Amino acid sequence: MAATKKYDASSIKILEGLEAVRKRPGMYIGSTDKKGLHHLAWEIIDNGIDEIINGYGNTIKIIMNKDGSLTVADNGRGVPIGKHASGKSTPEVVYTILHAGGKFEEGNYKVSGGLHGVGASVVNALSDWMDVIIYTDGKISEIKFKNGGEVDKPLKTVGTAKHTGTIVTFMPNYNIFKNCKFSFTTLCERMQESAFLLPRLTVEIEDRTDDEINKEVYHYEDGLSAFVRYINEDKKEISNIMSVSGNKGGINVDIALQYTDTYNETIESFVNNVKTPDGGSHEVGFKTAITKLFNEYARDNGILKQKDSNFEGSDTREGLTAIINLQIPEELLQFEGQTKGKLGTPEAKKVVEDIVYDNLKFYLQEHKAEATKVMEKMMGSRVAREAARKARDEARLGKTKKKDQASLSDKLTPPQARNSKINELFIVEGTSAGGSAKQARDRKYQGVLPLRGKVLNTEKASLADAYKNEELNTLIHCIGGGVGSEFDCKDINYDKVIIMTDADDDGCHIQCLLLTFFYRFMKPLIEEGHLYIAMPPLFKVTLPSKEFHYFYTNEDYKEYVQGKSNYTVQRYKGLGEMNPEPLRVTTMDPKTRNLIKVNINDALLAEKRVSVLMGDSVEPRKEWINENVDFSLEDDFKI
Ligand code: 1YM
């Protein structure tokens, strides 16, 4: 690439001071929570990654230091050390002036700036101190900052260098990022993704915050294919991993895809190596090509008969894992949506569609046996979808079979009002807890569905299996929005579906089985914010004055009773042990309860975790829930 490219110091734009950043950090990094803290890391890391994307260097090292600071190093060219037009050194400008950046010439794909980059100076502004060591021009140079961007020691030469690169260490201002710390898992997950997308890149991450050092290294020669292999490693494949790549109209397309025997679709897309979580024109182009291609193939080969209807898009994506990565030059880049996570670039649709169609058409012709297996899978999906649609239409038209209706009224205690905008359904573990819940509920708008039997583990189950499982069948009927690709939140009977289980291992297991079911077969219920988890208390402490308090975690309980004597404590082992009144107050009444809203933070991670962990022991499952389902306490509930 542009090996002769020279940095032009005067091209740096000076926009604003750092004071504004410290006053309103949220404006620059979104929030001052854990996410905001990691944003600082991404800012610095992305500068190193940009350098590698542009053809310089191949390694990023990240170290979580014991004192809470973070070190990021790369072996690129090193930040330029020449004087800037202002008279300041270039590094001083880069790390103290907002939006300072190099001149990103045509042909370079700017990663960080496109979507979320606010510049290294923001990191400096929100740090107690920052230390930058630069290896370039045969010299080692160092500059230090303190108190959110003041120059502590100006740039000076500290040695001679045989290599080139940049090392940045910064200490986040933990008065701003209260109670936050860097997470090794978060850093690893994000960097592993970068390594999949950039086959030249090696990432090393070390956690030195504990006495025992934890270290991960990521490097994937075969990029996107390795990514798909990783996602599918616990699934049974029914095709090889197919690679598609091509270039049209200045847009470069790389895709890897594979079909497995599962029933879900995992499509993850990136533009210039940045995730586009909300899809966009490239995903539309991809899906259009797949639907068209497999319908044509099925017709041409007599798999779909003349009387048969076409495959719908969802049929052709059942069990499909695909990673899409596009390189789009800056002048064609368009992002949409509130968080700019959706690709708008209209050209991308046709480019992806054509490249996928041509490449895969050829592939299918060359690999008939594989094509046949994939087609069989799609036929199965088509049949199941049509059956599900029929069942939903019947339910909607009140044609539910007598037998089904009878068994439903046997189990469900419905709310009196039929208002799906406020009604709540409590899914309760066991009949005794169900009994308490029925008494504790507000009968006007709260319904109770006790689960009696075992809930099927749906990780490897088909739609037909889910239907056959009595508990799930009942659940599908109660919720009323259909199931699978037919599911539609428009038709659900409840505004909130609330999982209420005991706070023990069994309860946790049932919670997981239910979450898996909802994730697999009613995903929009989660995406559109209708799924919740109830939080029953673990302890009730009564003081001699008869005053009592409920505690939801061990820590809170311990903290409260520390130093106290003369109190009685009741530990609740299960919901069934609670009398209706405390159950109402602590867990069911919107005025006093704590509800957790389930949302999918990162669809890909959730997908990976669900497929890895369902069916394993309880511990990793708890971890999965903690890490991947974002439990945000719902405190603004009003009725
Ligand atoms: C650990 C973080 O920041 N590496 C890094 C940054 C830069 C360069 C190389 C670089 C960029 C350019 C030319 C250019 C930056 N330079 C600037 C600026 N690692 C890390 N590695 N030469 C070197 O973009 O033209 C900003 S970042 F503005 F000085 F050019």
XYZ file of C-alpha atoms and ligand atoms in Angstrom:
669
model
C 0.000 0.000 0.000
C 0.971 3.643 0.223
C 4.452 3.063 1.594
C 5.632 6.495 0.570
C 2.705 8.259 2.195
C 3.882 11.144 4.283
C 2.044 12.631 7.137
C 1.148 16.270 6.735
C 1.084 17.944 10.133
C -0.984 20.878 8.959
C -3.891 18.599 8.047
C -4.826 18.109 11.637
C -8.051 19.824 12.425
C -8.285 21.653 15.658
C -11.834 21.706 16.872
C -12.498 21.968 20.576
C -10.851 21.806 23.946
C -10.925 18.889 26.350
C -12.826 20.791 28.982
C -16.100 20.104 27.216
C -15.403 16.375 27.320
C -14.829 16.338 31.060
C -18.001 18.335 31.646
C -20.177 16.061 29.567
C -18.439 12.744 29.042
C -21.685 11.110 27.942
C -21.843 13.303 24.864
C -18.554 11.901 23.636
C -18.513 8.299 24.786
C -22.203 7.560 25.292
C -22.129 6.793 29.012
C -19.871 6.704 32.045
C -20.612 3.108 32.933
C -18.724 -0.033 32.022
C -19.604 0.461 28.398
C -18.191 3.984 28.414
C -15.016 2.791 30.093
C -14.489 0.192 27.373
C -15.164 2.877 24.810
C -11.886 4.459 25.929
C -10.108 1.182 25.194
C -11.710 0.871 21.744
C -10.647 4.417 20.840
C -6.990 3.682 21.450
C -7.124 0.120 20.082
C -8.883 1.271 16.894
C -6.054 3.672 16.147
C -3.712 0.693 16.178
C -6.110 -1.391 14.101
C -6.478 1.398 11.522
C -2.742 1.399 11.151
C -2.733 -2.356 10.471
C -5.668 -2.143 8.054
C -3.772 0.496 6.135
C -0.921 -1.922 5.698
C 1.502 -1.107 8.497
C 2.342 -3.595 11.228
C 0.508 -6.780 12.221
C 0.280 -7.011 16.006
C -1.697 -5.372 18.808
C -0.884 -6.031 22.441
C -3.230 -5.126 25.256
C -2.342 -5.305 28.928
C -4.707 -4.809 31.846
C -2.370 -3.459 34.517
C -2.719 -4.092 38.221
C -3.269 -0.399 39.012
C -6.344 -0.203 36.740
C -4.572 1.377 33.779
C -4.589 -0.126 30.304
C -1.653 -0.474 27.921
C -2.169 -0.780 24.160
C 0.732 -1.269 21.762
C 1.061 -1.781 18.031
C 3.948 -2.256 15.617
C 2.771 0.202 12.965
C 4.700 3.270 11.820
C 4.363 5.055 15.134
C 2.469 8.317 15.575
C 4.411 11.012 13.665
C 6.723 12.985 15.964
C 7.292 16.089 13.825
C 6.205 19.596 14.749
C 2.690 20.653 13.991
C 1.947 24.055 12.377
C 0.807 25.293 15.796
C 4.315 24.813 17.125
C 3.261 21.875 19.274
C 4.527 18.360 18.680
C 2.195 16.177 16.593
C 1.585 13.691 19.444
C 0.593 16.560 21.712
C -1.946 17.648 19.114
C -3.234 14.099 18.551
C -3.798 13.531 22.278
C -5.060 16.960 23.326
C -7.158 18.304 20.511
C -10.574 16.909 19.778
C -11.076 15.024 16.534
C -7.420 15.349 15.643
C -6.621 12.800 13.037
C -4.363 12.220 10.110
C -5.311 12.916 6.570
C -6.912 9.673 5.563
C -6.140 9.446 1.935
C -8.337 7.872 -0.665
C -8.002 4.127 -0.687
C -7.541 3.969 3.049
C -10.444 2.568 4.978
C -10.878 4.543 8.138
C -12.334 2.238 10.723
C -12.860 4.063 13.919
C -13.754 7.479 12.520
C -16.586 6.167 10.412
C -18.823 4.957 13.161
C -17.778 5.812 16.637
C -14.352 7.410 16.631
C -14.036 10.514 18.713
C -10.289 10.478 18.956
C -7.587 9.639 21.416
C -7.860 13.094 22.998
C -11.199 12.138 24.519
C -9.493 9.220 26.235
C -6.837 11.603 27.535
C -9.499 14.033 28.758
C -11.118 11.262 30.805
C -7.866 9.905 32.244
C -5.850 10.738 35.374
C -2.728 10.287 33.327
C -1.624 9.045 29.945
C 1.758 7.924 28.747
C 2.649 7.642 25.053
C 5.843 6.031 23.798
C 6.536 6.227 20.084
C 9.079 4.245 18.105
C 9.693 5.994 14.816
C 12.427 7.700 12.769
C 15.017 5.569 14.583
C 14.142 7.175 17.914
C 12.115 6.354 20.981
C 10.079 9.401 22.007
C 7.846 9.835 25.025
C 5.162 12.292 26.044
C 3.191 12.262 29.315
C -0.102 13.867 30.276
C -1.883 14.309 33.605
C -5.210 15.528 34.995
C -7.220 14.911 31.853
C -4.909 16.203 29.162
C -2.418 18.640 30.690
C 1.071 18.082 29.321
C 3.093 16.635 32.185
C 6.311 15.969 30.253
C 6.508 17.286 26.660
C 7.651 15.033 23.863
C 11.326 14.124 24.173
C 13.681 11.533 22.816
C 14.415 8.809 25.344
C 16.413 6.326 23.278
C 17.135 4.854 19.882
C 14.687 2.513 18.160
C 15.253 -0.453 15.870
C 11.536 -1.017 15.340
C 8.488 1.161 14.869
C 5.229 1.334 16.769
C 3.158 3.117 19.391
C 2.540 2.259 23.049
C -0.230 4.075 24.905
C -0.928 3.570 28.614
C -3.776 5.426 30.260
C -5.347 5.505 33.701
C -9.081 6.139 33.355
C -10.464 8.695 35.776
C -12.347 6.348 38.080
C -14.173 9.277 39.646
C -15.953 9.522 36.316
C -16.185 5.762 35.731
C -17.357 4.933 39.238
C -17.202 1.274 40.283
C -16.118 0.209 36.806
C -13.191 -1.874 35.714
C -11.958 -3.330 32.459
C -13.243 -6.780 31.678
C -10.843 -9.337 30.252
C -13.783 -11.195 28.691
C -15.113 -8.065 26.984
C -11.691 -7.144 25.625
C -11.097 -10.720 24.444
C -14.448 -11.051 22.721
C -14.051 -7.842 20.802
C -10.424 -8.514 19.856
C -11.164 -12.059 18.771
C -13.733 -10.599 16.408
C -11.146 -8.158 15.020
C -8.728 -11.056 14.497
C -11.369 -12.988 12.541
C -11.950 -9.974 10.304
C -8.277 -9.173 9.746
C -6.343 -12.332 8.971
C -3.033 -10.443 9.101
C -3.643 -9.337 12.653
C -2.345 -11.001 15.805
C -3.788 -9.820 19.107
C -2.301 -10.602 22.482
C -4.248 -9.725 25.617
C -2.924 -10.040 29.142
C -4.773 -9.608 32.395
C -2.224 -8.691 35.059
C -4.772 -7.488 37.597
C -4.559 -10.767 39.511
C -1.445 -12.480 40.795
C -2.046 -15.138 38.229
C -1.622 -13.664 34.745
C -4.268 -14.551 32.206
C -3.320 -14.402 28.546
C -5.047 -14.926 25.204
C -3.647 -14.758 21.682
C -5.847 -14.480 18.598
C -4.753 -15.008 15.025
C -6.805 -16.573 12.237
C -5.182 -17.210 8.861
C -8.464 -18.084 7.204
C -10.455 -15.154 8.560
C -14.186 -15.306 7.963
C -14.178 -19.086 7.449
C -12.535 -19.448 10.845
C -15.224 -17.151 12.254
C -18.004 -19.384 10.910
C -16.173 -22.513 12.112
C -15.939 -20.971 15.574
C -19.643 -20.093 15.743
C -20.639 -23.530 14.499
C -18.144 -25.582 16.452
C -20.781 -27.201 18.643
C -23.297 -27.681 15.869
C -23.637 -30.469 13.338
C -22.810 -29.220 9.870
C -24.777 -30.126 6.774
C -22.621 -28.220 4.314
C -19.001 -27.186 4.108
C -18.066 -23.606 4.803
C -18.548 -21.695 1.562
C -16.512 -18.578 0.823
C -17.721 -15.841 -1.441
C -15.702 -12.838 -2.446
C -15.660 -10.266 -5.171
C -15.326 -6.611 -5.998
C -17.718 -4.384 -7.892
C -18.021 -0.623 -8.219
C -15.291 -0.065 -5.660
C -17.054 -2.204 -3.046
C -15.255 -5.296 -1.821
C -17.325 -8.216 -0.555
C -16.167 -11.118 1.638
C -18.611 -13.664 2.969
C -18.336 -17.076 4.608
C -21.399 -19.228 5.184
C -22.408 -22.693 6.297
C -25.590 -24.653 6.981
C -25.963 -26.688 10.172
C -28.737 -28.973 11.391
C -30.011 -26.310 13.833
C -33.133 -24.238 13.285
C -31.851 -20.734 13.774
C -30.176 -18.202 11.543
C -27.064 -16.291 12.489
C -26.126 -13.548 10.085
C -23.564 -11.059 11.261
C -22.407 -8.207 9.080
C -19.554 -5.713 9.107
C -18.580 -2.704 7.043
C -14.929 -1.711 6.998
C -14.477 -4.142 9.884
C -17.049 -2.401 12.076
C -20.132 -4.346 13.052
C -23.462 -3.295 11.550
C -25.720 -4.784 14.235
C -28.877 -3.545 12.544
C -28.035 -4.994 9.130
C -28.849 -2.856 6.127
C -28.498 -2.965 2.370
C -25.690 -5.550 2.340
C -27.740 -8.025 4.394
C -30.776 -7.411 2.216
C -28.705 -8.134 -0.896
C -27.353 -11.314 0.670
C -30.786 -12.606 1.672
C -32.285 -11.748 -1.709
C -29.572 -13.718 -3.476
C -29.962 -16.773 -1.218
C -33.754 -16.875 -1.574
C -33.611 -16.475 -5.342
C -30.810 -18.956 -5.820
C -32.273 -21.811 -3.799
C -35.745 -21.385 -5.276
C -34.263 -21.551 -8.755
C -32.120 -24.528 -7.851
C -35.093 -26.364 -6.324
C -37.244 -25.707 -9.414
C -34.514 -26.612 -11.893
C -33.852 -29.885 -10.115
C -37.469 -30.900 -9.539
C -37.194 -30.610 -5.771
C -40.027 -28.111 -5.647
C -42.859 -29.473 -7.789
C -45.024 -27.283 -9.960
C -47.867 -27.281 -7.418
C -45.528 -26.350 -4.531
C -45.235 -22.782 -3.375
C -41.811 -21.154 -3.281
C -39.457 -21.214 -0.327
C -39.831 -18.144 1.756
C -36.663 -16.323 2.787
C -36.785 -17.801 6.277
C -36.884 -21.356 4.846
C -33.644 -20.745 3.005
C -31.929 -19.432 6.126
C -32.857 -22.085 8.669
C -29.614 -23.366 10.162
C -27.581 -20.796 8.248
C -24.544 -19.087 9.735
C -23.080 -16.283 7.637
C -20.513 -13.568 8.188
C -20.561 -10.671 5.757
C -17.737 -8.145 5.596
C -17.672 -5.271 3.114
C -15.007 -2.711 2.416
C -16.674 0.449 1.185
C -14.762 3.617 0.311
C -15.625 6.590 2.483
C -17.423 8.534 -0.228
C -20.011 5.748 -0.593
C -20.548 5.170 3.131
C -24.018 5.839 4.524
C -25.265 4.726 7.897
C -28.803 4.868 9.190
C -30.760 4.485 12.383
C -30.399 6.098 15.747
C -27.171 4.319 16.597
C -25.893 4.359 13.009
C -25.714 0.584 13.098
C -27.444 0.023 9.768
C -25.784 0.287 6.377
C -27.680 2.627 4.055
C -25.416 2.602 0.994
C -27.906 1.579 -1.724
C -25.213 0.294 -4.108
C -24.241 -2.373 -1.590
C -27.456 -4.358 -2.082
C -26.961 -5.100 -5.761
C -23.221 -5.626 -5.429
C -23.649 -8.230 -2.676
C -26.640 -9.810 -4.383
C -24.797 -10.285 -7.693
C -21.579 -11.548 -6.156
C -23.344 -14.026 -3.855
C -25.671 -15.246 -6.582
C -22.913 -15.857 -9.131
C -20.465 -17.449 -6.716
C -22.949 -19.728 -4.998
C -24.686 -20.785 -8.183
C -21.380 -22.082 -9.387
C -20.658 -23.699 -6.032
C -23.974 -25.584 -5.963
C -23.410 -26.913 -9.464
C -20.017 -28.207 -8.428
C -21.217 -29.696 -5.115
C -24.475 -31.491 -5.868
C -24.454 -33.756 -2.799
C -24.089 -30.813 -0.462
C -26.756 -28.892 -2.333
C -29.161 -31.810 -1.920
C -28.650 -31.919 1.842
C -29.242 -28.188 2.158
C -32.377 -28.473 -0.007
C -33.781 -31.241 2.200
C -33.368 -28.987 5.180
C -35.233 -26.183 3.418
C -38.065 -28.533 2.462
C -38.392 -29.473 6.140
C -38.526 -25.836 7.142
C -41.184 -25.089 4.538
C -43.438 -27.878 5.817
C -43.002 -26.843 9.474
C -43.653 -23.206 8.650
C -46.871 -24.019 6.866
C -48.028 -26.150 9.800
C -47.180 -23.354 12.259
C -49.056 -20.814 10.200
C -52.105 -23.029 10.100
C -51.999 -23.486 13.868
C -51.656 -19.758 14.439
C -54.481 -18.881 12.101
C -56.684 -21.387 13.863
C -55.792 -19.956 17.241
C -56.462 -16.448 16.003
C -59.812 -17.385 14.523
C -60.779 -19.085 17.765
C -60.565 -22.449 16.112
C -58.282 -23.896 18.753
C -59.101 -27.550 19.049
C -61.541 -28.371 21.862
C -58.977 -30.632 23.430
C -56.325 -27.884 23.424
C -58.730 -25.348 24.823
C -59.770 -27.653 27.613
C -56.191 -28.386 28.599
C -55.359 -24.700 28.483
C -58.123 -23.614 30.838
C -56.951 -26.434 33.038
C -53.563 -24.816 33.436
C -53.779 -21.107 32.829
C -55.397 -18.708 35.244
C -56.040 -15.810 32.887
C -56.478 -12.179 33.822
C -60.038 -10.903 33.872
C -59.490 -8.047 31.475
C -58.567 -8.737 27.892
C -56.158 -5.908 27.500
C -52.989 -7.054 25.820
C -51.419 -3.630 26.341
C -51.261 -4.058 30.120
C -51.806 -7.750 30.829
C -49.024 -9.754 32.409
C -48.362 -13.468 32.301
C -46.387 -15.038 35.143
C -44.787 -18.323 34.195
C -44.318 -20.043 37.518
C -42.304 -23.073 38.495
C -44.356 -25.815 40.099
C -47.957 -26.019 41.186
C -47.475 -24.980 44.799
C -45.817 -21.732 43.769
C -48.554 -21.417 41.193
C -51.104 -21.547 43.998
C -49.437 -18.714 45.920
C -49.055 -16.674 42.765
C -52.724 -17.047 41.927
C -53.661 -15.610 45.301
C -51.027 -12.899 45.178
C -51.813 -11.614 41.706
C -53.976 -8.677 40.745
C -56.657 -10.680 38.994
C -57.642 -7.797 36.761
C -54.546 -7.897 34.604
C -52.227 -10.617 35.891
C -52.429 -14.218 34.716
C -50.561 -17.219 36.085
C -49.318 -20.252 34.211
C -47.739 -22.889 36.443
C -45.315 -25.220 34.727
C -45.778 -28.773 35.834
C -43.648 -30.959 33.674
C -40.153 -30.524 32.323
C -39.615 -27.889 29.719
C -37.960 -29.321 26.644
C -34.425 -28.152 25.899
C -35.042 -26.457 22.574
C -31.438 -25.882 21.633
C -31.578 -28.813 19.247
C -35.340 -29.121 18.884
C -37.406 -28.470 15.791
C -40.594 -26.495 15.709
C -42.500 -29.766 15.549
C -40.738 -31.001 18.721
C -41.639 -27.772 20.516
C -45.266 -28.271 19.563
C -45.244 -31.819 20.869
C -43.891 -30.743 24.277
C -46.956 -30.149 26.404
C -45.532 -27.314 28.478
C -44.253 -25.428 25.450
C -47.412 -26.055 23.503
C -49.402 -24.516 26.351
C -47.011 -21.574 26.478
C -47.337 -20.953 22.736
C -51.106 -20.968 23.014
C -51.147 -18.697 26.056
C -48.881 -16.079 24.548
C -50.815 -16.157 21.319
C -48.351 -14.575 18.874
C -47.479 -17.763 17.048
C -44.063 -19.349 17.006
C -40.904 -19.553 14.909
C -40.708 -17.421 11.778
C -44.469 -16.929 12.111
C -44.201 -15.269 15.502
C -45.536 -11.752 15.613
C -45.665 -9.488 18.674
C -48.759 -7.812 17.233
C -50.818 -10.806 18.237
C -49.534 -11.466 21.748
C -52.017 -11.479 24.608
C -49.666 -9.944 27.169
C -47.504 -6.866 27.424
C -45.186 -8.604 29.850
C -44.268 -12.260 29.963
C -42.565 -12.818 33.298
C -40.519 -15.859 34.211
C -40.826 -16.470 37.953
C -38.698 -19.321 39.274
C -37.084 -20.263 42.575
C -33.714 -18.737 43.308
C -31.958 -22.121 43.287
C -30.207 -24.329 40.742
C -33.410 -25.947 39.561
C -34.995 -22.552 39.137
C -31.959 -21.372 37.245
C -32.167 -24.415 34.992
C -35.823 -23.804 34.184
C -35.063 -20.141 33.576
C -32.402 -21.166 31.070
C -34.649 -23.634 29.303
C -37.325 -20.967 28.987
C -34.854 -18.318 27.833
C -33.548 -20.735 25.218
C -37.058 -21.415 24.041
C -37.931 -17.727 23.769
C -34.600 -16.948 22.145
C -35.029 -19.676 19.542
C -38.712 -19.506 18.810
C -40.027 -16.111 19.896
C -36.997 -13.856 19.507
C -39.057 -10.710 18.773
C -40.636 -11.108 22.219
C -37.169 -10.377 23.642
C -36.163 -7.851 20.995
C -39.319 -5.839 21.487
C -38.936 -5.856 25.271
C -41.776 -8.103 26.437
C -39.784 -10.731 28.322
C -38.940 -10.293 32.010
C -37.551 -12.219 34.924
C -39.075 -11.796 38.373
C -36.767 -11.401 41.353
C -38.131 -13.091 44.442
C -36.291 -12.201 47.660
C -33.852 -14.590 49.320
C -34.207 -13.354 52.910
C -36.637 -11.653 55.213
C -35.137 -10.063 58.307
C -37.438 -9.068 61.149
C -36.221 -6.744 63.889
C -37.474 -6.779 67.492
C -39.568 -3.730 66.646
C -41.401 -5.988 64.145
C -39.993 -3.878 61.351
C -38.914 -6.167 58.491
C -36.905 -5.982 55.297
C -36.536 -8.205 52.251
C -33.170 -8.908 50.616
C -32.604 -10.088 47.077
C -28.909 -10.899 47.221
C -26.603 -12.549 49.726
C -24.365 -9.482 49.798
C -27.165 -7.054 50.643
C -28.398 -9.360 53.370
C -24.947 -9.769 54.904
C -24.261 -6.053 54.775
C -27.542 -5.286 56.509
C -27.222 -7.763 59.387
C -23.569 -7.039 60.024
C -23.167 -5.884 63.598
C -26.869 -6.440 64.343
C -28.102 -8.944 66.873
C -31.518 -9.825 68.035
C -33.182 -10.248 64.682
C -34.898 -13.193 63.098
C -34.219 -14.254 59.585
C -36.258 -16.307 57.202
C -34.506 -17.757 54.196
C -36.867 -18.451 51.321
C -35.984 -21.688 49.618
C -38.725 -21.482 47.064
C -41.672 -19.447 45.924
C -43.990 -22.125 47.282
C -42.816 -21.289 50.797
C -43.876 -17.699 50.547
C -47.272 -16.611 51.638
C -49.313 -14.770 49.032
C -48.963 -11.366 50.674
C -45.152 -11.233 50.781
C -45.062 -12.744 47.298
C -47.302 -9.965 46.063
C -45.288 -7.206 47.697
C -41.842 -8.479 46.827
C -42.278 -10.036 43.433
C -45.544 -9.298 41.694
C -46.884 -5.855 42.536
C -45.508 -3.310 40.034
C -45.326 -0.694 42.772
C -42.874 -2.664 44.890
C -41.346 -5.475 42.830
C -38.037 -5.659 41.018
C -38.338 -6.904 37.469
C -35.477 -7.663 35.173
C -35.950 -6.958 31.508
C -34.235 -9.470 29.271
C -32.492 -8.041 26.275
C -30.020 -9.422 23.824
C -26.919 -7.323 24.080
C -24.945 -8.963 21.396
C -26.874 -11.376 19.241
C -23.810 -13.240 18.099
C -22.465 -13.850 21.572
C -25.854 -14.888 22.824
C -26.127 -17.310 19.931
C -22.726 -18.806 20.634
C -23.435 -19.131 24.321
C -26.867 -20.653 23.897
C -25.513 -23.291 21.587
C -22.485 -24.055 23.732
C -24.090 -24.066 27.113
C -27.525 -25.534 26.926
C -27.323 -29.026 28.286
C -24.128 -28.394 30.248
C -23.774 -27.994 33.976
C -25.393 -25.196 35.922
C -22.364 -22.973 36.562
C -21.498 -21.973 33.008
C -25.166 -21.459 32.379
C -25.421 -19.002 35.261
C -22.383 -17.270 33.850
C -24.043 -17.057 30.476
C -27.095 -15.423 31.946
C -24.974 -12.988 33.885
C -22.783 -12.037 30.977
C -24.996 -12.130 27.967
C -28.458 -11.326 28.999
C -28.379 -7.764 30.072
C -30.358 -7.627 33.262
C -31.428 -4.060 33.451
C -33.647 -3.348 36.393
C -36.856 -1.885 35.237
C -37.498 1.038 37.520
C -39.786 3.189 35.455
C -42.717 0.854 35.392
C -46.077 2.589 35.535
C -49.494 1.256 34.901
C -1.756 2.047 20.591
C -2.383 3.016 19.708
O -2.315 5.092 17.897
N -1.032 3.856 16.467
C -0.844 4.739 15.429
C -1.459 5.978 15.359
C -1.196 6.798 14.262
C -0.351 6.347 13.235
C 0.235 5.107 13.382
C -0.074 7.099 12.002
C -1.101 7.575 11.232
C -0.815 8.283 10.074
C 0.508 8.493 9.712
C -1.943 8.777 9.242
C -1.831 8.105 14.236
N -1.350 9.155 13.680
C -2.130 10.244 13.847
C -1.755 11.512 13.246
N -1.744 3.016 18.444
C -1.733 4.069 17.600
N -0.005 4.335 14.454
N 1.499 8.025 10.480
C 1.236 7.351 11.599
O -3.059 8.501 9.570
O -1.657 9.472 8.242
C -3.256 10.036 14.555
S -3.306 8.407 15.026
F -2.756 12.367 13.337
F -0.720 12.011 13.867
F -1.432 11.303 12.007
